[in-house]
XYZ file of C-alpha atoms in Angstrom:
380
model
C -35.642 9.288 -23.398
C -35.165 10.672 -26.925
C -36.571 14.004 -25.918
C -34.234 14.006 -22.895
C -31.194 13.164 -25.258
C -32.267 15.891 -27.725
C -32.364 18.379 -24.855
C -29.030 17.291 -23.398
C -27.218 17.628 -26.828
C -28.694 21.084 -27.435
C -27.414 22.215 -24.045
C -23.815 20.777 -24.551
C -23.670 21.935 -28.115
C -23.157 25.677 -27.030
C -19.857 26.865 -28.108
C -17.119 28.144 -25.802
C -16.597 31.914 -26.076
C -14.104 33.997 -24.183
C -13.034 37.797 -23.652
C -9.406 38.277 -22.643
C -8.392 41.841 -21.683
C -5.581 43.637 -19.792
C -6.213 46.670 -17.344
C -3.362 48.403 -19.037
C -1.695 48.124 -22.593
C 1.160 50.355 -21.670
C 3.017 49.839 -18.437
C 6.486 50.389 -17.002
C 8.940 47.493 -16.151
C 8.028 45.846 -12.839
C 4.660 47.423 -12.709
C 1.872 45.397 -11.740
C -1.433 45.265 -13.775
C -4.510 43.073 -14.071
C -5.611 40.574 -16.718
C -9.040 38.971 -16.747
C -10.145 36.034 -18.814
C -13.966 35.641 -18.981
C -15.260 32.109 -20.333
C -18.736 31.744 -21.301
C -20.620 28.311 -21.716
C -17.814 26.465 -20.006
C -18.214 26.460 -16.250
C -15.769 23.684 -15.618
C -13.174 24.537 -18.087
C -9.577 24.289 -17.400
C -7.077 27.071 -18.589
C -3.396 26.701 -19.496
C -0.806 28.998 -20.795
C 0.412 27.818 -24.150
C 3.487 29.913 -24.452
C 5.797 30.931 -21.704
C 7.396 34.383 -21.919
C 10.393 34.644 -19.367
C 9.964 38.250 -18.960
C 6.341 37.944 -17.811
C 5.386 37.044 -14.318
C 1.772 35.782 -14.118
C -0.185 34.909 -11.054
C -3.862 33.757 -10.623
C -5.490 35.735 -7.839
C -9.184 34.978 -8.168
C -12.024 33.102 -9.778
C -15.677 33.890 -9.835
C -18.776 32.212 -11.550
C -22.010 33.658 -12.607
C -25.278 32.717 -14.463
C -27.480 34.771 -16.578
C -30.798 34.468 -18.435
C -31.324 36.190 -21.728
C -34.698 35.813 -23.742
C -35.322 32.644 -21.655
C -31.844 31.181 -22.452
C -29.514 30.382 -19.673
C -25.709 30.973 -19.946
C -23.002 30.576 -17.410
C -19.542 32.165 -17.228
C -16.490 32.071 -15.136
C -13.865 34.844 -14.881
C -10.399 34.245 -13.889
C -8.335 37.238 -12.758
C -4.401 37.319 -12.981
C -1.828 39.892 -11.824
C 1.036 40.339 -14.311
C 4.439 42.029 -14.142
C 6.803 42.310 -16.989
C 10.535 42.748 -16.326
C 11.805 43.550 -20.020
C 11.045 46.662 -22.165
C 9.547 46.597 -25.601
C 6.307 44.904 -27.007
C 5.764 41.829 -24.789
C 3.497 38.956 -25.531
C 1.256 37.277 -23.047
C -0.411 33.972 -24.091
C -2.166 32.445 -26.003
C -4.140 30.626 -23.365
C -5.722 27.275 -24.023
C -9.406 26.803 -22.788
C -10.676 23.071 -22.450
C -14.104 21.934 -21.573
C -14.833 18.305 -21.825
C -14.008 17.413 -25.434
C -14.094 20.947 -26.746
C -11.045 23.286 -26.554
C -10.041 26.632 -28.034
C -7.120 28.755 -28.039
C -7.275 32.617 -27.153
C -5.543 35.269 -29.078
C -2.374 36.577 -27.299
C -2.206 39.967 -25.530
C 0.494 42.343 -26.493
C 1.803 44.850 -23.757
C 4.067 47.943 -24.628
C 6.552 48.116 -21.679
C 8.751 51.163 -21.094
C 11.631 51.817 -18.687
C 10.665 52.411 -14.992
C 10.960 55.980 -13.851
C 13.317 57.073 -11.075
C 10.632 56.641 -8.571
C 9.798 53.008 -7.709
C 6.396 51.409 -8.174
C 5.885 51.662 -4.380
C 6.301 55.392 -4.492
C 3.642 55.533 -7.153
C 1.503 53.207 -5.196
C 1.888 55.532 -1.952
C 0.410 58.396 -4.107
C -2.578 56.581 -5.877
C -3.422 53.145 -4.859
C -6.169 51.814 -2.597
C -3.570 49.615 -1.102
C 0.130 48.829 -1.066
C 2.825 47.086 0.763
C 6.537 47.942 1.346
C 9.555 46.596 3.322
C 11.823 48.848 5.367
C 15.253 48.067 6.424
C 17.080 50.048 9.304
C 20.167 49.708 7.350
C 21.535 48.174 4.105
C 25.233 48.338 4.728
C 26.472 46.594 7.884
C 29.539 44.790 9.268
C 29.645 41.043 10.028
C 27.415 40.400 13.100
C 25.779 43.774 12.969
C 21.938 43.480 13.438
C 19.465 44.909 10.910
C 15.718 45.317 11.535
C 13.384 44.746 8.747
C 9.641 45.609 8.832
C 6.832 45.039 6.291
C 3.950 47.596 6.286
C 0.671 47.243 4.642
C -1.376 50.280 3.694
C -5.018 50.422 2.756
C -7.614 53.148 2.345
C -10.554 50.625 1.553
C -12.022 47.360 3.108
C -9.727 44.373 2.526
C -9.691 40.550 2.929
C -6.447 38.994 3.078
C -6.161 35.446 1.489
C -2.648 34.609 2.274
C 0.606 36.263 3.177
C 4.128 35.167 2.299
C 6.685 36.372 4.531
C 10.021 37.859 3.662
C 12.725 35.384 2.668
C 16.046 35.740 4.304
C 19.509 34.461 3.212
C 20.152 30.916 4.190
C 23.025 31.819 6.621
C 21.220 34.539 8.349
C 20.048 34.370 12.068
C 16.732 36.054 12.431
C 14.804 36.909 15.532
C 10.983 37.717 15.369
C 10.781 41.097 17.248
C 7.266 42.132 16.552
C 5.558 43.000 19.937
C 2.121 41.674 20.878
C 0.713 45.225 20.800
C -1.787 46.287 18.059
C 0.206 47.582 14.975
C -2.483 49.640 13.457
C -2.484 53.460 13.156
C -3.753 56.045 10.536
C -1.388 57.920 8.404
C -1.997 60.475 5.590
C 0.097 59.725 2.338
C -0.486 62.548 -0.192
C -4.122 63.553 -0.025
C -5.349 60.123 1.077
C -5.735 58.537 4.564
C -4.612 54.970 5.049
C -4.838 52.373 7.727
C -1.116 51.338 8.276
C -0.378 47.896 9.695
C 3.106 46.365 10.516
C 2.603 42.832 9.617
C 6.043 41.596 9.976
C 9.295 42.796 11.899
C 12.524 40.687 12.143
C 15.911 41.273 13.522
C 18.659 39.901 11.024
C 22.260 38.961 11.716
C 24.692 37.811 9.050
C 28.195 36.832 10.141
C 29.710 36.328 6.733
C 30.767 39.175 4.543
C 29.101 39.453 0.970
C 26.291 40.692 -0.958
C 22.751 39.337 0.115
C 19.097 39.963 -0.982
C 16.133 39.639 1.150
C 13.426 38.346 -1.370
C 9.939 40.214 -1.412
C 7.097 39.605 0.987
C 3.972 38.851 -0.886
C 0.094 39.514 -0.165
C -2.989 38.041 -1.920
C -6.022 39.958 -1.115
C -9.604 41.366 -2.150
C -10.124 45.040 -2.086
C -13.845 46.105 -1.477
C -15.304 49.189 -3.046
C -18.715 50.530 -2.821
C -20.648 50.630 -6.158
C -24.056 51.787 -4.723
C -25.445 52.774 -1.389
C -25.817 49.077 -0.102
C -23.746 47.102 -2.540
C -19.989 46.470 -2.793
C -17.725 44.849 -5.279
C -14.393 43.092 -4.718
C -11.354 43.180 -6.696
C -8.657 40.456 -6.320
C -5.180 41.920 -5.936
C -1.752 40.736 -5.602
C 0.896 43.075 -3.837
C 4.743 42.352 -3.140
C 7.548 44.393 -1.789
C 10.710 45.355 -3.525
C 13.754 42.995 -2.818
C 16.260 44.531 -0.356
C 19.957 44.204 -1.075
C 22.212 44.080 1.908
C 26.131 44.574 1.816
C 27.879 42.859 4.820
C 31.424 44.102 5.206
C 34.213 42.205 6.984
C 35.086 43.291 10.487
C 38.472 44.959 11.098
C 41.070 42.890 12.919
C 40.677 42.376 16.453
C 43.212 43.622 18.915
C 42.863 40.355 20.935
C 42.242 36.831 19.939
C 38.595 35.805 19.819
C 38.044 32.113 19.600
C 34.377 32.241 18.551
C 32.169 34.749 16.485
C 32.942 38.302 17.464
C 30.419 39.768 19.904
C 28.979 42.842 17.933
C 26.830 45.552 19.161
C 26.652 48.024 22.130
C 27.195 46.402 25.466
C 27.647 47.138 29.255
C 28.159 44.619 32.075
C 27.182 44.324 35.670
C 28.712 41.725 38.055
C 27.463 40.886 41.503
C 28.291 38.334 44.239
C 25.577 36.965 46.407
C 27.856 37.389 49.559
C 31.218 38.266 50.103
C 31.564 36.704 53.691
C 31.153 33.063 53.934
C 32.406 29.836 55.563
C 34.427 27.175 54.013
C 32.217 24.881 51.430
C 29.454 27.537 51.671
C 28.400 28.430 48.035
C 28.567 31.915 46.680
C 26.533 32.832 43.444
C 28.412 35.284 40.916
C 25.798 36.795 38.611
C 27.015 38.487 35.378
C 24.513 40.485 33.266
C 25.577 41.630 29.855
C 23.123 44.387 28.734
C 22.614 46.287 25.466
C 21.830 45.440 21.785
C 23.748 42.783 19.790
C 24.270 39.262 18.682
C 23.578 37.622 21.933
C 23.074 34.312 20.244
C 26.856 33.933 19.510
C 27.944 34.931 23.153
C 27.811 31.450 24.898
C 29.866 32.406 28.070
C 31.411 35.224 30.134
C 34.931 34.153 31.320
C 35.738 34.191 35.017
C 39.165 33.929 36.541
C 39.748 32.883 40.220
C 42.298 31.194 42.692
C 42.665 27.436 42.830
C 41.205 27.378 46.418
C 37.792 28.284 44.683
C 35.869 25.414 42.975
C 33.677 26.551 40.091
C 30.357 24.798 38.979
C 29.096 25.158 35.531
C 27.135 28.326 35.147
C 23.619 28.670 33.595
C 22.566 31.480 31.235
C 19.253 33.306 30.528
C 18.440 35.419 27.576
C 16.840 38.719 28.711
C 13.985 40.148 26.663
C 11.735 43.198 26.529
C 8.692 41.728 24.650
C 10.416 39.703 21.733
C 13.535 41.822 21.614
C 16.731 40.599 23.286
C 18.195 43.234 25.508
C 20.614 41.258 27.506
C 21.992 37.957 28.725
C 23.087 36.745 32.247
C 25.120 33.891 33.722
C 24.860 32.562 37.264
C 28.057 30.510 38.411
C 28.311 28.888 41.850
C 31.633 29.401 43.513
C 32.578 27.003 46.456
C 35.586 28.220 48.554
C 37.770 25.301 49.797
C 39.982 27.285 52.066
C 39.760 30.010 54.836
C 41.215 33.358 54.275
C 40.702 36.138 51.492
C 40.147 34.699 48.096
C 39.994 36.551 44.785
C 37.497 35.980 41.878
C 37.123 38.268 38.915
C 35.107 38.555 35.687
C 37.605 38.572 32.879
C 37.808 41.576 30.181
C 35.218 41.419 27.432
C 36.162 42.486 23.846
C 33.544 43.346 21.202
C 33.084 45.428 18.075
C 31.004 48.571 19.067
C 28.577 49.272 16.294
C 28.043 52.893 17.627
C 31.740 53.888 17.197
C 32.683 51.112 14.731
C 35.693 50.170 16.829
C 36.763 47.508 19.248
C 35.781 48.307 22.854
C 36.795 46.276 26.024
C 34.709 46.100 29.167
C 37.092 45.846 32.093
C 37.417 43.101 34.429
C 35.838 43.326 37.917
C 37.451 41.754 40.958
C 35.917 40.711 44.292
C 37.600 39.599 47.552
C 35.689 36.707 49.412
C 36.476 36.471 53.085
C 36.328 32.796 54.032
C 36.134 31.759 57.651
C 36.022 28.325 59.299
C 38.307 25.146 59.067
C 39.658 24.114 55.638
């Protein structure tokens, strides 16, 4: 028992040691770089940041353990990897960190990073030229009218093998209406950027509508992954990496005043209409179906009905509507209304004029009404 206690005390008497370093000591604002903290003789140690710097964004992206034997002595180590980003110029301080293992704890020395202003090219432009992997968000427009749609895609590029741990989608304004319009097809293709060949993946595509004027921001998408590189003929090493897109600023302008009164949200987009009757010669009490199909691109989610006018001798039953899609993209909406003539003769039914804000001409347009004569025979 005494021998066992002696050995145990000897093993646990090893002091904690560490190595803290940054991949770069000089960076630009908002440039991402890597920090590694290697801890020896404290495999179960907990690590905490003693001093917060509001200009520093720090995210843990990986942890690995190893055991080594030197001259018959066993030692263990844990390496924690962080991705850092600094938003303020000047000499910035990161840390110190506190390492605690059982009853023993030590504080690391802080790191000091020299931060300069970003160049005119953003960090993603630099990544496109040099990095093994990068991510970017692309918007079809950044200045729109109320109700005008914006398509936003997130693309991931890599020239090495990767393993994605988690992905955080774009975060849209709270009052925005979004539709997932990414199709089911494979979104991988090969592209050349600079002197490198990348695999390109479209990992997110949304259609965005905002019906209130103002300035908005689409918060970044984030991806946490490992990059695998070959270090020898049959061996690979992995690098934990954190990537995020740049935020996208959107300016939503108020619509010009409408020439007609519109009670609900203004239909906005580019539309055409097709109106059909199932029959124009029926008997009294025999139902006729009127089908109205509104085609195009726009905010179909705010268009709840397509108005109809008719004579009092025709009874209308509530119409049902269907959203028409090509894949996940809305391309139209149709309404089916049941008309029941109650009197013989020639009765008139019409689709009403439909006014909308046209995003191709940036002016109001009106689809004209279409009238039909229904010839009704039989007794009233």
